[in-house]
Amino acid sequence: MSEPAPIDSYQDTAASPSDPEWFKRAVFYEVLVRSFDDSNGDGIGDLPGLTSRLDYLQWLGVDCLWLPPFYASPMRDGGYDIADYVSVLPEFGTIGDFVEFIDAAHERGIRVIVDFVMNHTSDAHPWFQASRSDPQGPYGEFYMWADDDKGYAGARIIFVDTETSNWTFDPVRKQYFWHRFFSHQPDLNFDNPLVREAILEALKFWLDLGIDGFRLDAVPYLYAREGTNCENLPETHTFLKEVRAEVDRLYPDRVLLCEANQWPQDVVEYLGDGDECHMAFHFPVMPRLFMAVRRESRYPISEIMAQTPKIPDNCQWGIFLRNHDELTLEMVTDEERDYMWAEYAKDPRMKANIGIRRRLAPLLENDRNRLELFTALLLGLPGSPVLYYGDEIGMGDNIWLGDRDAVRSPMQWTPDRNAGFSRATPGKLTLPVIMDPIYGYQVTNVEAQMAAAPSFLHWTRRMIEVRKANPAFGLGTFTDLGGSNPSVLSFLREHVDLTGVEPPDVVLCVNNLSRFPQPVELDLRRFDGYRPVELLGGVEFPPIGELPYLLTVAGHGHFWFRLDPASTTGAGPVGG
């Protein structure tokens, strides 16, 4: 691995005054460097191209960008097969381009977190090449080797479509190496203190360049022990506490986001006592949103929220509708998985591993009402929302592409050639642009939606603006109200400013999961005398009394109300 040049430690900028809870209020946006904007016409998105689009992301209201891997890599797994932790894939740019991007983002008040694949490397990484060719050398024990493939029999195979074992024979070393993912991604040996030290040094390299944190990929699998399923082991938590302590000591206000596709009671362990990761993705919520709307019943959502344990006060969930991977169905029952496949993946090409490789708009059949409902749930439920690039304009997918590239096609900026993504000959593009009659770039693009005030893009921007104006969404408690109608999911988000500077913020969210208009009666007696103010338009609804509060909600409709004491009503729409 190349030795990084010394970098001056990152200093606070306008984007990062001391604000240890910034991530709780933030709206995140996942953007693939290779698919966002190509600045040099080679057909591949790059860091200068991403930098040129920061004004758009600032306009949208994004607080923090999440970049999947952009490191040196053979790109056999979308960059998650890293060949050098401290260099940039040349097609994406240079370290200098990355620093310019970070500085430009911070100037606009946008933070940046990056993916860090801690569990494994590419088999092209110099560490692995040295380990296989020189077993007695300094890298000989950087990976997990064995003379046979019988060990750790209790560990499940994650990529069941492509792998038949977690062991692969290496003809050079003439031993088997352990891998939880693809066979070209050998797992690092975290029992080796040199591995732990090397990983910490790589993390510090990027923190010194000014990033605001990491999404730690695949952390449940760092250690393996006989007689276990080799997931969520105590040794993993011990190491994460070491990482957190070092980050807190040297890099305050940075965030560690844990990617652990596990049940909530297991995931919450990765937050520790507030001394491991700051955030964790709440994977089981996502498929249940789709299940609840298809069944027109709030129970799938209500039940998983009721099973979600309390987390430390200095931590936060991350929630999402879609991302660069398949819509994972690991955290559902076999019956629920079959149901989801039957409803949302009618073509076998839409399936991948144990999931569905589709974008949000095609999953919802491009239904504007459902797109708005799902986005309102994303922005309203507890946790920091993560938008996936292109979903704000309703981009489509291409199920004819291999692996998970179906949902990674170029961003659609304009109706011009290559969707405004690149000046290259179309055949040179990293992936083809979407060209079908519904989601094609000639119809679905940023330029067209910027010009149309009623567009989904403008609506999404408005919802983000409203969310930011109400601290209850990012910082508040969650109370499921139940209600008289099982097709309607209603909940309260409440935040009290302990300093007393800001008044209490109480938001009522009402979501109709049915296609048809639905009435609902809500028990709001403790807010007797309060008046609901609809947040998008500032319209006052009738005051709350001692009787159940009756609302009628349009099919796949939703309401966001701020509950104001009678003496404070009359305010106009937020940001209006």
XYZ file of C-alpha atoms in Angstrom:
576
model
C 0.000 0.000 0.000
C 1.340 3.437 -0.879
C 2.295 5.666 2.030
C 0.067 8.753 2.239
C 1.742 12.129 2.253
C 1.322 14.030 5.530
C -1.793 16.172 5.531
C -2.513 19.098 7.808
C -5.253 18.218 10.250
C -8.697 19.355 9.177
C -9.839 22.643 10.681
C -13.409 23.696 11.350
C -15.171 25.393 8.445
C -18.546 27.079 8.068
C -20.002 23.601 7.622
C -18.695 22.262 10.889
C -18.773 24.481 13.945
C -18.885 22.448 17.138
C -22.235 20.704 16.853
C -22.108 17.158 18.211
C -25.733 16.395 17.258
C -25.657 17.684 13.682
C -26.292 14.197 12.281
C -29.613 13.915 14.131
C -31.101 16.834 12.219
C -29.388 16.118 8.906
C -30.922 14.988 5.647
C -28.424 12.641 3.982
C -28.075 12.043 0.236
C -26.302 9.011 -1.186
C -24.511 9.751 -4.452
C -22.376 7.423 -6.564
C -19.370 9.346 -7.895
C -19.260 7.293 -11.107
C -22.938 7.944 -11.890
C -23.488 11.612 -11.033
C -21.528 13.826 -13.433
C -18.664 13.247 -15.880
C -16.453 16.352 -16.107
C -13.869 15.157 -18.641
C -15.948 13.294 -21.206
C -14.573 9.790 -20.594
C -18.042 8.396 -19.805
C -17.355 7.915 -16.092
C -18.604 10.226 -13.359
C -15.829 11.808 -11.311
C -15.065 14.012 -8.322
C -14.786 17.297 -10.300
C -18.178 16.498 -11.848
C -19.703 15.905 -8.421
C -18.172 19.178 -7.206
C -19.828 21.029 -10.096
C -23.259 19.799 -8.939
C -22.993 20.906 -5.309
C -25.100 24.003 -5.927
C -27.996 21.732 -6.944
C -27.605 19.648 -3.790
C -27.473 22.796 -1.648
C -30.671 24.039 -3.336
C -32.358 20.700 -2.633
C -31.604 21.086 1.073
C -29.097 18.252 1.539
C -27.084 18.493 4.770
C -24.676 15.603 4.275
C -23.497 13.585 1.280
C -22.715 9.896 1.583
C -20.230 8.625 -0.995
C -19.958 4.865 -1.617
C -16.386 3.684 -2.323
C -14.291 5.751 -4.717
C -10.993 4.079 -3.766
C -8.574 2.230 -6.057
C -10.380 -0.985 -6.977
C -10.799 -3.607 -9.718
C -14.504 -2.617 -9.589
C -15.777 -6.171 -9.476
C -18.263 -5.175 -6.747
C -19.001 -1.530 -7.425
C -15.856 -0.425 -5.584
C -16.583 -2.368 -2.399
C -13.609 -4.507 -3.404
C -10.914 -2.059 -2.293
C -7.359 -2.430 -3.559
C -5.901 0.573 -1.694
C -7.572 2.281 1.259
C -5.696 5.586 0.800
C -5.969 6.334 -2.906
C -8.669 7.387 -5.354
C -9.592 5.316 -8.399
C -7.882 7.269 -11.229
C -11.091 7.366 -13.293
C -12.698 9.334 -10.453
C -9.853 11.835 -10.001
C -7.049 12.435 -7.537
C -6.599 13.087 -3.832
C -6.343 16.765 -4.791
C -9.740 16.569 -6.523
C -11.170 14.995 -3.376
C -9.820 17.789 -1.156
C -11.274 20.405 -3.534
C -14.627 18.613 -3.387
C -14.605 18.527 0.433
C -13.713 22.227 0.631
C -16.441 23.164 -1.869
C -19.045 21.106 0.008
C -18.109 22.691 3.349
C -18.334 26.169 1.809
C -21.976 25.371 1.031
C -22.712 24.014 4.501
C -22.759 20.408 3.255
C -20.939 17.704 5.193
C -19.513 14.536 3.646
C -19.265 10.967 4.914
C -17.657 8.160 2.931
C -17.988 4.407 2.852
C -15.235 2.449 4.514
C -15.218 -1.298 3.910
C -13.687 -2.558 7.124
C -14.420 -6.283 6.858
C -12.621 -7.248 3.657
C -10.448 -6.066 0.776
C -10.120 -6.982 -2.866
C -7.900 -9.963 -3.650
C -5.939 -7.425 -5.727
C -4.959 -5.488 -2.590
C -1.162 -5.565 -2.017
C -1.816 -6.896 1.481
C -3.518 -10.010 0.085
C -0.963 -10.517 -2.654
C 1.792 -10.401 -0.026
C -0.164 -12.672 2.312
C -0.629 -15.400 -0.306
C 2.905 -15.262 -1.678
C 4.821 -14.876 1.607
C 3.009 -16.646 4.476
C 5.849 -15.945 6.889
C 6.150 -12.276 5.913
C 4.695 -9.176 7.584
C 1.324 -9.613 5.820
C 1.142 -13.401 6.184
C -1.512 -13.208 8.910
C -3.473 -10.221 7.537
C -6.183 -12.618 6.300
C -7.855 -15.759 7.647
C -6.232 -18.908 6.251
C -6.923 -22.594 6.896
C -5.814 -25.973 5.545
C -9.405 -27.048 4.857
C -12.833 -25.496 4.326
C -14.540 -27.015 7.372
C -14.229 -24.134 9.846
C -17.009 -21.827 11.058
C -19.757 -24.103 9.742
C -22.392 -22.066 11.585
C -21.884 -18.980 9.401
C -24.506 -18.395 6.743
C -23.623 -17.667 3.115
C -24.691 -14.091 2.335
C -24.497 -14.021 -1.483
C -26.454 -17.206 -2.090
C -26.818 -16.422 -5.800
C -23.092 -16.652 -6.492
C -21.256 -18.335 -3.606
C -21.483 -21.934 -2.389
C -19.009 -21.591 0.499
C -17.400 -18.976 2.711
C -14.015 -20.600 1.963
C -12.046 -20.414 -1.304
C -8.861 -22.309 -2.163
C -5.880 -20.195 -3.158
C -3.520 -22.031 -5.563
C -0.570 -19.799 -4.633
C -0.555 -20.267 -0.855
C -2.244 -23.665 -1.210
C -4.626 -22.900 1.629
C -8.222 -21.787 1.916
C -9.086 -18.172 2.762
C -12.242 -16.999 4.541
C -14.716 -14.554 2.979
C -18.236 -13.583 3.995
C -19.038 -11.915 0.673
C -17.679 -12.594 -2.839
C -14.756 -14.993 -3.213
C -12.650 -12.141 -4.616
C -13.125 -10.256 -1.307
C -11.052 -12.016 1.387
C -11.863 -11.091 4.992
C -9.216 -9.336 7.042
C -7.945 -11.038 10.197
C -8.924 -8.671 13.000
C -7.314 -10.939 15.573
C -4.034 -9.564 14.211
C -3.201 -6.255 15.980
C -1.330 -5.104 12.850
C -4.588 -5.288 10.885
C -6.432 -3.200 13.467
C -3.606 -0.643 13.428
C -3.589 -0.461 9.616
C -7.353 0.085 9.506
C -7.150 2.882 12.082
C -4.392 4.589 10.093
C -6.511 4.446 6.930
C -9.476 5.972 8.769
C -7.283 8.798 10.068
C -5.985 9.508 6.563
C -9.449 10.479 5.322
C -10.403 12.257 8.539
C -7.272 14.395 8.167
C -8.470 15.342 4.674
C -11.619 16.809 6.210
C -14.417 14.281 5.859
C -17.185 14.374 8.459
C -17.438 10.661 9.099
C -17.745 7.144 7.763
C -20.389 4.642 6.885
C -18.759 1.481 8.193
C -19.671 -1.303 5.800
C -20.403 -4.878 6.908
C -19.238 -4.460 10.510
C -21.094 -7.476 12.012
C -18.634 -9.861 10.348
C -15.225 -8.601 11.533
C -14.491 -11.647 13.713
C -15.247 -15.365 13.401
C -15.484 -17.904 16.235
C -16.265 -21.622 16.157
C -19.663 -22.553 17.522
C -21.228 -19.200 16.545
C -22.816 -17.749 13.418
C -19.791 -15.422 13.206
C -21.923 -12.299 13.463
C -22.250 -9.632 16.184
C -19.426 -11.087 18.269
C -18.169 -9.301 21.426
C -14.736 -8.760 19.898
C -16.316 -6.635 17.160
C -17.808 -4.280 19.741
C -14.502 -4.028 21.588
C -12.751 -2.892 18.406
C -15.496 -0.423 17.495
C -15.193 1.150 20.942
C -11.473 1.626 20.250
C -12.258 3.269 16.910
C -14.872 5.556 18.474
C -12.543 6.604 21.304
C -9.820 7.518 18.809
C -12.247 9.465 16.593
C -13.701 11.357 19.563
C -10.219 12.176 20.848
C -8.761 13.489 17.599
C -11.753 14.386 15.418
C -14.717 15.789 17.379
C -18.066 16.154 15.634
C -17.341 13.354 13.161
C -19.871 10.559 12.838
C -19.641 6.768 12.512
C -22.648 5.218 10.754
C -22.971 1.462 11.170
C -24.212 -0.747 8.331
C -25.472 -3.879 10.062
C -28.330 -5.637 8.302
C -29.657 -7.204 11.497
C -32.716 -7.079 13.747
C -33.054 -3.860 15.794
C -32.204 -5.572 19.076
C -28.893 -6.715 17.511
C -28.180 -3.474 15.669
C -28.605 -1.363 18.805
C -25.583 -3.176 20.245
C -23.452 -1.310 17.680
C -24.338 1.947 19.390
C -22.986 0.572 22.668
C -23.614 2.920 25.561
C -23.205 5.797 23.165
C -19.533 4.845 22.812
C -19.507 2.815 19.577
C -21.174 4.085 16.391
C -23.169 7.323 16.450
C -25.729 5.991 13.958
C -27.035 2.686 12.646
C -29.283 1.911 9.713
C -32.704 0.565 10.664
C -32.937 -2.040 7.893
C -36.153 -3.842 8.934
C -38.262 -0.677 8.650
C -37.751 -0.356 4.915
C -39.364 -3.559 3.566
C -42.228 -3.118 6.021
C -43.105 0.258 4.535
C -43.626 -1.446 1.187
C -45.493 -4.323 2.830
C -47.783 -2.006 4.807
C -48.838 0.040 1.788
C -49.486 -3.035 -0.340
C -51.559 -4.601 2.459
C -53.166 -1.233 3.286
C -52.425 -1.901 6.944
C -50.297 -0.011 9.444
C -49.405 -3.131 11.441
C -46.150 -4.087 9.664
C -44.772 -0.620 10.476
C -46.298 -0.350 13.951
C -44.998 -3.781 14.955
C -41.383 -3.164 13.895
C -41.428 0.266 15.567
C -42.735 -1.353 18.776
C -39.877 -3.899 18.594
C -37.281 -1.152 18.186
C -35.374 -0.706 21.457
C -34.461 2.639 22.963
C -31.087 3.933 21.826
C -28.576 6.139 23.704
C -29.414 9.837 23.757
C -26.355 10.734 21.692
C -27.229 8.260 18.909
C -29.604 8.173 15.946
C -31.143 5.713 13.508
C -30.583 6.103 9.786
C -33.595 5.273 7.614
C -33.954 4.961 3.857
C -36.326 3.805 1.148
C -33.780 2.686 -1.424
C -30.024 2.744 -1.912
C -27.303 1.354 -4.203
C -28.007 -2.250 -3.132
C -31.054 -4.420 -3.623
C -34.127 -3.829 -1.466
C -32.983 -6.391 1.075
C -35.436 -8.956 2.427
C -33.157 -10.602 4.983
C -34.993 -9.175 7.975
C -38.433 -10.604 7.113
C -39.972 -14.045 7.454
C -39.930 -16.505 4.542
C -43.653 -15.906 4.056
C -43.184 -12.133 4.002
C -40.292 -12.469 1.533
C -42.425 -14.525 -0.832
C -45.165 -11.917 -0.521
C -42.767 -9.067 -1.334
C -41.338 -10.920 -4.330
C -44.849 -11.670 -5.606
C -45.971 -8.049 -5.251
C -42.856 -6.092 -6.202
C -40.680 -8.415 -8.333
C -42.968 -10.090 -10.830
C -40.099 -10.424 -13.346
C -37.313 -12.779 -12.137
C -34.735 -10.225 -13.350
C -35.933 -7.899 -10.594
C -34.573 -10.232 -7.899
C -31.021 -10.192 -6.542
C -29.668 -12.338 -3.717
C -32.381 -12.106 -1.022
C -33.896 -8.893 -2.309
C -35.291 -6.780 -5.138
C -33.071 -4.681 -7.400
C -35.425 -1.844 -8.278
C -35.569 1.898 -7.690
C -38.289 3.638 -5.724
C -40.415 4.994 -8.585
C -40.714 1.690 -10.493
C -41.456 -0.149 -7.242
C -44.364 2.244 -6.754
C -45.422 2.116 -10.421
C -44.570 5.814 -10.784
C -47.656 6.699 -8.741
C -47.173 10.286 -7.556
C -49.413 9.829 -4.516
C -47.468 6.801 -3.326
C -44.128 8.503 -4.027
C -45.218 11.405 -1.829
C -46.534 9.080 0.891
C -43.301 7.079 1.045
C -41.188 10.227 1.090
C -43.330 11.685 3.874
C -42.807 8.491 5.880
C -39.058 8.634 5.217
C -38.862 12.229 6.421
C -41.296 11.780 9.310
C -40.346 8.518 11.026
C -37.647 8.515 13.737
C -34.117 8.758 12.416
C -32.111 10.706 9.877
C -33.444 10.168 6.328
C -31.139 9.071 3.523
C -32.251 9.965 -0.008
C -30.810 8.026 -2.946
C -29.600 10.102 -5.869
C -32.249 10.469 -8.575
C -35.150 9.392 -6.378
C -36.040 13.069 -5.911
C -37.013 13.165 -9.601
C -38.488 9.653 -9.757
C -35.696 8.024 -11.774
C -36.218 4.534 -13.137
C -34.021 1.439 -13.292
C -32.714 -1.006 -15.900
C -33.302 -4.614 -14.892
C -31.402 -5.809 -17.981
C -28.100 -4.722 -16.421
C -26.137 -7.215 -14.341
C -25.831 -7.530 -10.574
C -27.027 -4.367 -8.794
C -26.199 -1.976 -11.644
C -29.927 -1.869 -12.388
C -30.258 0.981 -9.866
C -26.900 2.704 -10.507
C -27.459 4.324 -13.919
C -26.295 7.911 -14.665
C -28.114 10.834 -13.068
C -30.604 12.427 -15.450
C -29.892 16.161 -15.599
C -31.327 17.286 -18.937
C -33.169 15.912 -22.011
C -29.943 16.374 -24.009
C -27.451 13.695 -25.076
C -26.514 11.246 -22.305
C -29.036 12.975 -20.016
C -26.529 15.796 -19.491
C -24.349 13.372 -17.525
C -21.462 13.201 -20.002
C -20.186 14.545 -23.330
C -18.859 11.078 -24.248
C -20.019 8.886 -27.087
C -23.026 7.016 -25.595
C -21.300 3.648 -25.925
C -18.495 4.802 -23.597
C -20.769 5.535 -20.640
C -20.026 3.638 -17.426
C -23.644 2.437 -17.605
C -26.307 3.256 -20.196
C -28.806 5.993 -19.401
C -32.462 5.056 -18.940
C -34.306 5.383 -22.254
C -37.758 3.878 -21.725
C -40.873 5.985 -22.412
C -41.839 6.462 -18.734
C -38.542 6.957 -16.930
C -36.338 7.909 -19.884
C -34.095 10.950 -19.498
C -35.998 12.836 -22.206
C -39.005 12.916 -19.844
C -37.590 12.459 -16.350
C -34.769 14.909 -15.651
C -33.760 17.694 -13.283
C -34.065 20.485 -15.857
C -37.694 19.675 -16.668
C -38.688 19.336 -13.019
C -36.879 22.526 -11.984
C -39.022 24.354 -14.563
C -42.295 22.877 -13.301
C -43.422 24.158 -9.901
C -45.739 21.161 -9.208
C -42.969 18.625 -9.931
C -41.926 15.898 -7.520
C -38.508 17.555 -7.238
C -39.986 20.828 -5.997
C -42.322 18.947 -3.660
C -39.407 16.981 -2.188
C -37.400 20.161 -1.649
C -40.375 21.712 0.113
C -40.804 18.721 2.426
C -37.120 18.825 3.346
C -37.493 22.533 4.115
C -40.475 21.882 6.379
C -38.686 19.033 8.128
C -35.729 21.279 8.914
C -38.003 23.964 10.370
C -39.418 21.505 12.917
C -36.817 20.059 15.306
C -39.261 17.355 16.433
C -38.467 15.379 13.276
C -34.760 15.079 13.945
C -34.640 15.269 17.727
C -38.095 14.342 18.971
C -39.723 11.313 20.524
C -42.018 8.958 18.604
C -45.482 7.924 19.776
C -47.646 5.611 17.675
C -51.224 6.851 18.160
C -52.966 3.756 16.845
C -56.382 5.108 15.979
C -59.713 3.735 14.874
C -58.674 2.791 11.337
C -55.952 0.135 10.716
C -55.299 1.601 7.245
C -54.056 4.867 8.762
C -50.670 5.194 10.478
C -50.672 8.168 12.852
C -47.853 9.202 15.127
C -46.582 12.125 17.161
C -43.089 13.567 17.082
C -42.363 15.761 20.146
C -39.299 17.766 21.092
C -38.722 19.916 24.162
C -35.721 22.253 24.101
C -34.092 21.654 27.480
C -32.452 25.086 27.376
C -35.877 26.709 27.229
C -34.825 28.930 24.330
C -37.213 27.339 21.823
C -40.862 26.459 22.508
C -41.862 22.769 22.498
C -42.327 21.385 18.989
C -45.163 18.881 18.527
C -45.854 17.412 15.082
C -48.718 15.052 14.223
C -48.175 12.843 11.153
C -51.173 11.054 9.620
C -50.559 8.631 6.730
C -53.217 6.796 4.736
C -51.743 3.499 3.535
C -54.864 2.692 1.512
C -55.719 3.551 -2.097
C -59.056 4.912 -0.954
C -60.004 7.885 1.248
C -60.099 6.866 4.891
C -61.511 8.403 8.087
C -59.628 8.105 11.368
C -60.437 9.119 14.934
C -57.426 9.963 17.108
C -57.199 10.271 20.863
C -55.556 13.699 21.265
C -57.188 14.672 24.572
C -53.948 15.734 26.175
C -53.764 18.489 23.550
C -57.223 19.853 24.435
C -57.450 23.410 23.107
C -54.520 23.057 20.700
C -55.081 23.809 17.037
C -53.475 21.675 14.283
C -51.702 23.780 11.642
C -50.986 21.959 8.382
C -47.277 22.458 7.757
C -47.131 22.712 3.970
C -49.806 25.380 3.574
C -50.122 26.850 7.066
C -53.862 26.123 7.128
C -55.458 25.916 10.573
C -57.718 22.940 11.245
C -60.461 22.848 13.904
C -59.179 22.859 17.484
C -58.730 19.642 19.453
C -61.262 18.904 22.162
C -61.997 16.091 24.588
C -63.741 13.973 21.944
C -61.757 11.841 19.461
C -60.320 14.026 16.702
C -61.778 13.086 13.302
C -59.795 13.392 10.091
C -60.447 12.178 6.567
C -57.335 11.455 4.510
C -57.233 11.049 0.723
C -56.107 7.767 -0.808
C -52.350 7.388 -0.184
C -52.514 10.858 1.331
C -50.800 12.260 4.381
C -50.908 15.220 6.749
C -48.180 16.902 8.753
C -49.607 19.121 11.491
C -47.886 21.295 14.029
C -49.972 21.285 17.195
C -50.079 24.869 18.499
C -51.566 26.142 21.739
C -54.536 28.357 20.935
C -52.608 31.541 21.740
C -49.939 30.876 19.105
C -52.013 30.027 16.036
C -52.150 32.187 12.969
C -48.636 31.496 11.705
C -48.257 31.104 7.948
C -46.676 28.164 6.155
C -43.131 27.301 7.153
C -40.685 28.944 4.776
C -43.578 30.510 2.882
